[in-house]
PDB file of C-alpha atoms in Angstrom:
ATOM      1  CA  MET D 218       0.279   0.245   0.084  1.00  0.00           C
ATOM      2  CA  ILE D 219       1.010   3.594  -0.869  1.00  0.00           C
ATOM      3  CA  TRP D 220      -0.709   6.360   0.857  1.00  0.00           C
ATOM      4  CA  THR D 221       0.196  10.162   0.050  1.00  0.00           C
ATOM      5  CA  GLY D 222      -2.580  11.354   2.398  1.00  0.00           C
ATOM      6  CA  PHE D 223      -4.210  11.182   5.797  1.00  0.00           C
ATOM      7  CA  ALA D 224      -7.451   9.300   5.204  1.00  0.00           C
ATOM      8  CA  PHE D 225      -6.885   5.751   4.623  1.00  0.00           C
ATOM      9  CA  PRO D 226      -9.335   2.573   4.496  1.00  0.00           C
ATOM     10  CA  LEU D 227      -8.883   0.196   6.682  1.00  0.00           C
ATOM     11  CA  GLN D 228      -9.057  -3.868   6.135  1.00  0.00           C
ATOM     12  CA  SER D 229     -11.824  -5.494   8.366  1.00  0.00           C
ATOM     13  CA  ASP D 230      -9.816  -8.702   7.988  1.00  0.00           C
ATOM     14  CA  ALA D 231      -6.383  -7.862   9.031  1.00  0.00           C
ATOM     15  CA  GLN D 232      -4.677  -6.595  12.388  1.00  0.00           C
ATOM     16  CA  VAL D 233      -4.516  -2.914  11.875  1.00  0.00           C
ATOM     17  CA  SER D 234      -2.046  -0.592  13.562  1.00  0.00           C
ATOM     18  CA  GLN D 235      -2.487   3.553  13.005  1.00  0.00           C
ATOM     19  CA  ILE D 236       1.010   4.902  12.784  1.00  0.00           C
ATOM     20  CA  THR D 237       2.089   8.623  12.788  1.00  0.00           C
ATOM     21  CA  VAL D 238       5.742   9.674  12.007  1.00  0.00           C
ATOM     22  CA  GLY D 239       6.772  13.290  12.791  1.00  0.00           C
ATOM     23  CA  ILE D 240      10.151  14.594  11.918  1.00  0.00           C
ATOM     24  CA  THR D 241      10.728  17.537  13.994  1.00  0.00           C
ATOM     25  CA  ALA D 242      13.641  19.613  14.394  1.00  0.00           C
ATOM     26  CA  VAL D 243      14.925  21.186  17.767  1.00  0.00           C
ATOM     27  CA  LYS D 244      17.377  23.111  19.625  1.00  0.00           C
ATOM     28  CA  GLU D 245      20.462  21.014  20.691  1.00  0.00           C
ATOM     29  CA  SER D 246      20.216  23.157  24.072  1.00  0.00           C
ATOM     30  CA  ASP D 247      17.099  21.819  24.436  1.00  0.00           C
ATOM     31  CA  TRP D 248      17.373  18.241  23.786  1.00  0.00           C
ATOM     32  CA  GLN D 249      20.171  17.920  25.953  1.00  0.00           C
ATOM     33  CA  ARG D 250      18.607  19.756  28.565  1.00  0.00           C
ATOM     34  CA  GLU D 251      15.789  17.095  28.926  1.00  0.00           C
ATOM     35  CA  ALA D 252      18.055  14.380  28.210  1.00  0.00           C
ATOM     36  CA  ALA D 253      19.802  15.576  31.584  1.00  0.00           C
ATOM     37  CA  ARG D 254      16.314  15.262  33.579  1.00  0.00           C
ATOM     38  CA  SER D 255      15.727  11.875  32.518  1.00  0.00           C
ATOM     39  CA  THR D 256      12.195  13.039  31.838  1.00  0.00           C
ATOM     40  CA  PRO D 257       9.270  10.687  30.576  1.00  0.00           C
ATOM     41  CA  SER D 258       8.487  10.641  27.000  1.00  0.00           C
ATOM     42  CA  ALA D 259       4.962  12.234  27.773  1.00  0.00           C
ATOM     43  CA  GLY D 260       4.758  15.403  26.435  1.00  0.00           C
ATOM     44  CA  LEU D 261       8.139  15.764  25.111  1.00  0.00           C
ATOM     45  CA  ARG D 262       7.558  17.277  21.909  1.00  0.00           C
ATOM     46  CA  GLU D 263       5.705  20.183  23.603  1.00  0.00           C
ATOM     47  CA  ARG D 264       8.995  20.680  26.403  1.00  0.00           C
ATOM     48  CA  LEU D 265      11.376  20.465  23.252  1.00  0.00           C
ATOM     49  CA  ASN D 266       9.297  23.261  21.349  1.00  0.00           C
ATOM     50  CA  ALA D 267       9.571  21.002  18.549  1.00  0.00           C
ATOM     51  CA  LEU D 268       9.088  22.339  14.903  1.00  0.00           C
ATOM     52  CA  THR D 269       7.445  19.846  12.967  1.00  0.00           C
ATOM     53  CA  LEU D 270       9.117  19.245   9.475  1.00  0.00           C
ATOM     54  CA  VAL D 271       6.637  16.862   7.974  1.00  0.00           C
ATOM     55  CA  GLU D 272       4.394  14.005   9.541  1.00  0.00           C
ATOM     56  CA  LEU D 273       3.009  10.764   7.920  1.00  0.00           C
ATOM     57  CA  SER D 274       0.154   8.608   8.981  1.00  0.00           C
ATOM     58  CA  GLY D 275      -1.310   5.985   7.957  1.00  0.00           C
ATOM     59  CA  ALA D 276      -2.611   2.221   8.407  1.00  0.00           C
ATOM     60  CA  VAL D 277      -0.121  -1.056   8.964  1.00  0.00           C
ATOM     61  CA  ASN D 278      -1.836  -4.205   8.659  1.00  0.00           C
ATOM     62  CA  ASP D 279      -0.184  -7.996   9.102  1.00  0.00           C
ATOM     63  CA  GLU D 280      -0.986  -8.609   5.331  1.00  0.00           C
ATOM     64  CA  GLU D 281       1.024  -5.847   3.258  1.00  0.00           C
ATOM     65  CA  PRO D 282       3.691  -3.483   3.696  1.00  0.00           C
ATOM     66  CA  THR D 283       2.846   0.471   4.104  1.00  0.00           C
ATOM     67  CA  ILE D 284       4.961   3.262   2.277  1.00  0.00           C
ATOM     68  CA  LEU D 285       3.923   6.783   3.275  1.00  0.00           C
ATOM     69  CA  ARG D 286       5.476   9.033   1.310  1.00  0.00           C
ATOM     70  CA  SER D 287       5.826  13.382   1.116  1.00  0.00           C
ATOM     71  CA  GLY D 288       7.632  15.544  -1.218  1.00  0.00           C
ATOM     72  CA  GLU D 289       8.161  15.304  -5.470  1.00  0.00           C
ATOM     73  CA  GLU D 290       9.677  12.965  -7.747  1.00  0.00           C
ATOM     74  CA  ARG D 291      12.598  14.305  -9.930  1.00  0.00           C
ATOM     75  CA  ALA D 292      14.197  12.521 -12.594  1.00  0.00           C
ATOM     76  CA  ILE D 293      18.219  11.639 -11.817  1.00  0.00           C
ATOM     77  CA  VAL D 294      20.777  10.613 -14.135  1.00  0.00           C
ATOM     78  CA  THR D 295      22.500   7.582 -12.711  1.00  0.00           C
ATOM     79  CA  GLU D 296      24.625   6.580 -15.701  1.00  0.00           C
ATOM     80  CA  TRP D 297      25.994   8.658 -18.552  1.00  0.00           C
ATOM     81  CA  LYS D 298      27.483   7.848 -21.812  1.00  0.00           C
ATOM     82  CA  PHE D 299      29.902   9.597 -24.408  1.00  0.00           C
ATOM     83  CA  ASP D 300      28.009  10.837 -27.496  1.00  0.00           C
ATOM     84  CA  ARG D 301      31.225  11.139 -30.040  1.00  0.00           C
ATOM     85  CA  ALA D 302      28.819  13.023 -32.339  1.00  0.00           C
ATOM     86  CA  LYS D 303      27.590  16.027 -30.057  1.00  0.00           C
ATOM     87  CA  ASP D 304      31.317  15.395 -28.558  1.00  0.00           C
ATOM     88  CA  GLU D 305      29.751  15.812 -24.981  1.00  0.00           C
ATOM     89  CA  PRO D 306      28.213  12.995 -22.192  1.00  0.00           C
ATOM     90  CA  VAL D 307      25.052  12.433 -22.456  1.00  0.00           C
ATOM     91  CA  ALA D 308      22.647  10.490 -20.055  1.00  0.00           C
ATOM     92  CA  LYS D 309      22.466   6.975 -20.583  1.00  0.00           C
ATOM     93  CA  LYS D 310      20.098   6.012 -17.829  1.00  0.00           C
ATOM     94  CA  THR D 311      17.458   8.608 -15.945  1.00  0.00           C
ATOM     95  CA  VAL D 312      15.543   7.195 -12.706  1.00  0.00           C
ATOM     96  CA  GLN D 313      12.522   8.949 -10.874  1.00  0.00           C
ATOM     97  CA  GLU D 314      13.367   9.416  -7.440  1.00  0.00           C
ATOM     98  CA  LEU D 315      11.620  11.061  -4.227  1.00  0.00           C
ATOM     99  CA  ILE D 316      12.816  13.811  -3.029  1.00  0.00           C
ATOM    100  CA  GLY D 317      11.155  14.391   0.236  1.00  0.00           C
ATOM    101  CA  THR D 318      10.435  12.196   3.114  1.00  0.00           C
ATOM    102  CA  GLU D 319       9.601   8.107   2.909  1.00  0.00           C
ATOM    103  CA  VAL D 320       8.505   5.804   5.530  1.00  0.00           C
ATOM    104  CA  ARG D 321       8.062   2.035   4.746  1.00  0.00           C
ATOM    105  CA  LEU D 322       6.449  -0.176   7.754  1.00  0.00           C
ATOM    106  CA  GLN D 323       5.693  -3.814   7.541  1.00  0.00           C
ATOM    107  CA  GLN D 324       4.210  -5.309  10.488  1.00  0.00           C
ATOM    108  CA  GLU D 325       6.316  -8.273  11.833  1.00  0.00           C
ATOM    109  CA  PRO D 326       5.177 -11.434  14.318  1.00  0.00           C
ATOM    110  CA  PRO D 327       5.432 -10.760  17.829  1.00  0.00           C
ATOM    111  CA  LYS D 328       8.372 -12.039  19.610  1.00  0.00           C
ATOM    112  CA  ASN D 329       7.246 -11.567  23.263  1.00  0.00           C
ATOM    113  CA  PRO D 330       4.745 -13.324  25.431  1.00  0.00           C
ATOM    114  CA  ALA D 331       2.819 -10.271  25.880  1.00  0.00           C
ATOM    115  CA  GLY D 332       2.030 -10.251  22.470  1.00  0.00           C
ATOM    116  CA  ALA D 333       2.894  -6.382  21.543  1.00  0.00           C
ATOM    117  CA  THR D 334       2.546  -5.696  17.796  1.00  0.00           C
ATOM    118  CA  ARG D 335       5.916  -5.348  16.244  1.00  0.00           C
ATOM    119  CA  ILE D 336       6.709  -2.890  13.355  1.00  0.00           C
ATOM    120  CA  SER D 337       9.987  -2.707  10.790  1.00  0.00           C
ATOM    121  CA  LEU D 338      10.229   0.724   9.844  1.00  0.00           C
ATOM    122  CA  ARG D 339      12.514   2.152   7.537  1.00  0.00           C
ATOM    123  CA  LEU D 340      12.908   6.298   7.231  1.00  0.00           C
ATOM    124  CA  THR D 341      13.998   8.461   4.462  1.00  0.00           C
ATOM    125  CA  HIS D 342      14.239  11.747   4.533  1.00  0.00           C
ATOM    126  CA  ASP D 343      15.942  15.028   2.795  1.00  0.00           C
ATOM    127  CA  LEU D 344      16.815  17.715   4.935  1.00  0.00           C
ATOM    128  CA  SER D 345      17.049  20.043   1.660  1.00  0.00           C
ATOM    129  CA  PRO D 346      16.815  19.539  -2.162  1.00  0.00           C
ATOM    130  CA  PRO D 347      19.760  18.087  -3.842  1.00  0.00           C
ATOM    131  CA  GLN D 348      22.854  20.424  -4.677  1.00  0.00           C
ATOM    132  CA  LEU D 349      24.072  19.498  -8.363  1.00  0.00           C
ATOM    133  CA  GLN D 350      27.718  19.021  -8.328  1.00  0.00           C
ATOM    134  CA  SER D 351      30.220  18.618 -11.405  1.00  0.00           C
ATOM    135  CA  ILE D 352      32.452  15.170 -11.427  1.00  0.00           C
ATOM    136  CA  PRO D 353      34.862  14.617 -14.175  1.00  0.00           C
ATOM    137  CA  TYR D 354      33.805  12.375 -17.350  1.00  0.00           C
ATOM    138  CA  ALA D 355      36.461  11.037 -19.366  1.00  0.00           C
ATOM    139  CA  ASN D 356      35.480   9.247 -22.923  1.00  0.00           C
ATOM    140  CA  ALA D 357      36.710   6.378 -24.410  1.00  0.00           C
ATOM    141  CA  ALA D 358      39.730   7.801 -26.161  1.00  0.00           C
ATOM    142  CA  THR D 359      43.422   6.653 -24.805  1.00  0.00           C
ATOM    143  CA  GLY D 360      46.711   8.135 -24.524  1.00  0.00           C
ATOM    144  CA  ALA D 361      47.532  11.656 -24.481  1.00  0.00           C
ATOM    145  CA  GLU D 362      44.451  12.460 -26.619  1.00  0.00           C
ATOM    146  CA  ARG D 363      41.815  11.263 -23.963  1.00  0.00           C
ATOM    147  CA  ASP D 364      39.616  14.319 -23.370  1.00  0.00           C
ATOM    148  CA  LYS D 365      38.329  14.768 -19.938  1.00  0.00           C
ATOM    149  CA  ARG D 366      34.722  16.287 -19.548  1.00  0.00           C
ATOM    150  CA  SER D 367      32.530  17.135 -16.701  1.00  0.00           C
ATOM    151  CA  VAL D 368      28.580  16.168 -15.754  1.00  0.00           C
ATOM    152  CA  THR D 369      26.465  17.190 -12.892  1.00  0.00           C
ATOM    153  CA  ALA D 370      25.250  14.596 -10.149  1.00  0.00           C
ATOM    154  CA  PRO D 371      23.505  15.497  -7.199  1.00  0.00           C
ATOM    155  CA  ARG D 372      24.922  15.571  -3.502  1.00  0.00           C
ATOM    156  CA  TYR D 373      22.045  14.662  -0.918  1.00  0.00           C
ATOM    157  CA  GLU D 374      21.570  16.116   2.321  1.00  0.00           C
ATOM    158  CA  ARG D 375      19.707  12.875   3.492  1.00  0.00           C
ATOM    159  CA  LEU D 376      18.927  10.882   6.780  1.00  0.00           C
ATOM    160  CA  ARG D 377      18.033   7.080   7.048  1.00  0.00           C
ATOM    161  CA  TRP D 378      16.658   5.512   9.725  1.00  0.00           C
ATOM    162  CA  GLN D 379      16.147   1.611   9.796  1.00  0.00           C
ATOM    163  CA  GLY D 380      14.925  -0.582  13.032  1.00  0.00           C
ATOM    164  CA  GLU D 381      12.162  -2.454  14.289  1.00  0.00           C
ATOM    165  CA  VAL D 382       9.422  -0.307  16.999  1.00  0.00           C
ATOM    166  CA  LEU D 383       7.112  -1.845  19.351  1.00  0.00           C
ATOM    167  CA  VAL D 384       3.197  -0.198  19.141  1.00  0.00           C
ATOM    168  CA  GLY D 385       2.250   1.406  22.375  1.00  0.00           C
ATOM    169  CA  VAL D 386      -0.574   3.930  23.065  1.00  0.00           C
ATOM    170  CA  GLY D 387       2.149   7.017  23.858  1.00  0.00           C
ATOM    171  CA  GLU D 388       4.440   9.194  21.331  1.00  0.00           C
ATOM    172  CA  ARG D 389       8.046   8.636  21.862  1.00  0.00           C
ATOM    173  CA  VAL D 390      11.516   9.241  20.176  1.00  0.00           C
ATOM    174  CA  ILE D 391      12.830   6.931  18.200  1.00  0.00           C
ATOM    175  CA  ALA D 392      16.045   8.474  16.779  1.00  0.00           C
ATOM    176  CA  SER D 393      18.068  11.789  16.782  1.00  0.00           C
ATOM    177  CA  PHE D 394      20.453  13.235  14.501  1.00  0.00           C
ATOM    178  CA  ARG D 395      22.876  16.376  14.813  1.00  0.00           C
ATOM    179  CA  SER D 396      22.551  18.651  12.074  1.00  0.00           C
ATOM    180  CA  ALA D 397      25.729  18.740   9.888  1.00  0.00           C
ATOM    181  CA  ASN D 398      25.267  22.107   8.761  1.00  0.00           C
ATOM    182  CA  ASP D 399      23.993  23.476  12.295  1.00  0.00           C
ATOM    183  CA  PRO D 400      25.471  22.419  15.522  1.00  0.00           C
ATOM    184  CA  GLY D 401      22.860  24.036  17.279  1.00  0.00           C
ATOM    185  CA  THR D 402      19.839  21.920  15.762  1.00  0.00           C
ATOM    186  CA  ARG D 403      18.861  18.569  16.173  1.00  0.00           C
ATOM    187  CA  ILE D 404      16.468  16.282  14.091  1.00  0.00           C
ATOM    188  CA  VAL D 405      14.110  14.402  16.097  1.00  0.00           C
ATOM    189  CA  VAL D 406      12.043  11.779  14.648  1.00  0.00           C
ATOM    190  CA  PHE D 407       8.585  10.799  17.136  1.00  0.00           C
ATOM    191  CA  PHE D 408       6.596   7.774  16.224  1.00  0.00           C
ATOM    192  CA  LYS D 409       3.105   7.000  17.312  1.00  0.00           C
ATOM    193  CA  GLY D 410       1.182   3.954  17.121  1.00  0.00           C
ATOM    194  CA  SER D 411      -1.957   2.249  18.333  1.00  0.00           C
ATOM    195  CA  ALA D 412      -3.268  -1.138  17.715  1.00  0.00           C
ATOM    196  CA  GLY D 413      -6.036  -1.736  20.115  1.00  0.00           C
ATOM    197  CA  SER D 414      -5.380  -1.898  23.559  1.00  0.00           C
ATOM    198  CA  THR D 415      -1.723  -3.397  23.328  1.00  0.00           C
ATOM    199  CA  VAL D 416       0.871  -1.626  25.219  1.00  0.00           C
ATOM    200  CA  ALA D 417       4.525  -1.942  24.227  1.00  0.00           C
ATOM    201  CA  PRO D 418       6.603  -3.379  26.984  1.00  0.00           C
ATOM    202  CA  GLY D 419      10.300  -2.503  27.352  1.00  0.00           C
ATOM    203  CA  LEU D 420      12.336  -4.303  25.198  1.00  0.00           C
ATOM    204  CA  GLU D 421      15.938  -4.353  23.420  1.00  0.00           C
ATOM    205  CA  VAL D 422      15.504  -2.853  20.109  1.00  0.00           C
ATOM    206  CA  LYS D 423      18.916  -2.763  17.561  1.00  0.00           C
ATOM    207  CA  HIS D 424      18.879   0.587  15.449  1.00  0.00           C
ATOM    208  CA  THR D 425      21.312   1.566  12.531  1.00  0.00           C
ATOM    209  CA  ILE D 426      21.821   5.001  11.358  1.00  0.00           C
ATOM    210  CA  TYR D 427      23.588   6.485   8.764  1.00  0.00           C
ATOM    211  CA  ARG D 428      23.897   9.465   6.892  1.00  0.00           C
ATOM    212  CA  VAL D 429      24.424  10.050   2.991  1.00  0.00           C
ATOM    213  CA  PRO D 430      26.870  10.850   1.540  1.00  0.00           C
ATOM    214  CA  GLU D 431      29.190  10.944   4.582  1.00  0.00           C
ATOM    215  CA  MET D 432      27.620   7.170   5.484  1.00  0.00           C
ATOM    216  CA  GLU D 433      28.521   7.313   9.130  1.00  0.00           C
ATOM    217  CA  MET D 434      27.548   4.258  10.489  1.00  0.00           C
ATOM    218  CA  LEU D 435      26.227   3.884  14.005  1.00  0.00           C
ATOM    219  CA  GLU D 436      24.875   0.717  15.953  1.00  0.00           C
ATOM    220  CA  TRP D 437      23.687   0.281  19.187  1.00  0.00           C
ATOM    221  CA  MET D 438      21.227  -1.542  21.766  1.00  0.00           C
ATOM    222  CA  LEU D 439      18.666   0.738  23.104  1.00  0.00           C
ATOM    223  CA  LYS D 440      17.500  -0.989  26.409  1.00  0.00           C
ATOM    224  CA  ASP D 441      14.230  -0.251  28.143  1.00  0.00           C
ATOM    225  CA  ALA D 442      12.286   1.260  25.207  1.00  0.00           C
ATOM    226  CA  PRO D 443       9.868   3.501  26.999  1.00  0.00           C
ATOM    227  CA  ASP D 444       6.198   2.436  26.394  1.00  0.00           C
TER     228      ASP D 444
END
């Protein structure tokens, strides 16, 4: 299922979870203040004075993945070839790529005795439109006659997050990123889900965070995940 709005049909023959994912910007000083206090997750967004950048909501069932998207698709050249008649590089392969935010959700079988709903979540978020940069391109000539040209390629300021979350009744933080361009700002991702009366107990959840293009990888075990 792919949703681009906020009104979603429900399937009566499948277990359905209502999910909301919010991406926000907060002051780093406010984030550090709340982290030092070890305050409860309830009302955290308000205490942080979080500015909502994008919020996506949808229904996830146990039959098929759900994709929530916001933004627009753009044509991105992924491969080039050298046209000798034109004496210049030309696009060989172009793909339509979403510039914006995409959340992929898949409901998984429970792993714990309480039977809490478990969801695999993969998030991609562009902090800004891609900037075009010039990169060298060499044609098929050899030796001293080898001509070098240049082509343009996008440089992304893109965040990615993937992991598993348990559906509970309260909103909570599932990820945060320091801003590469603004050390005083932190990007914070909030998650809220509801699956009937199920309340998610605290479990260890493995997360992977990486940033494009730097591809800085960080893995850790988050213990005692909040309800």
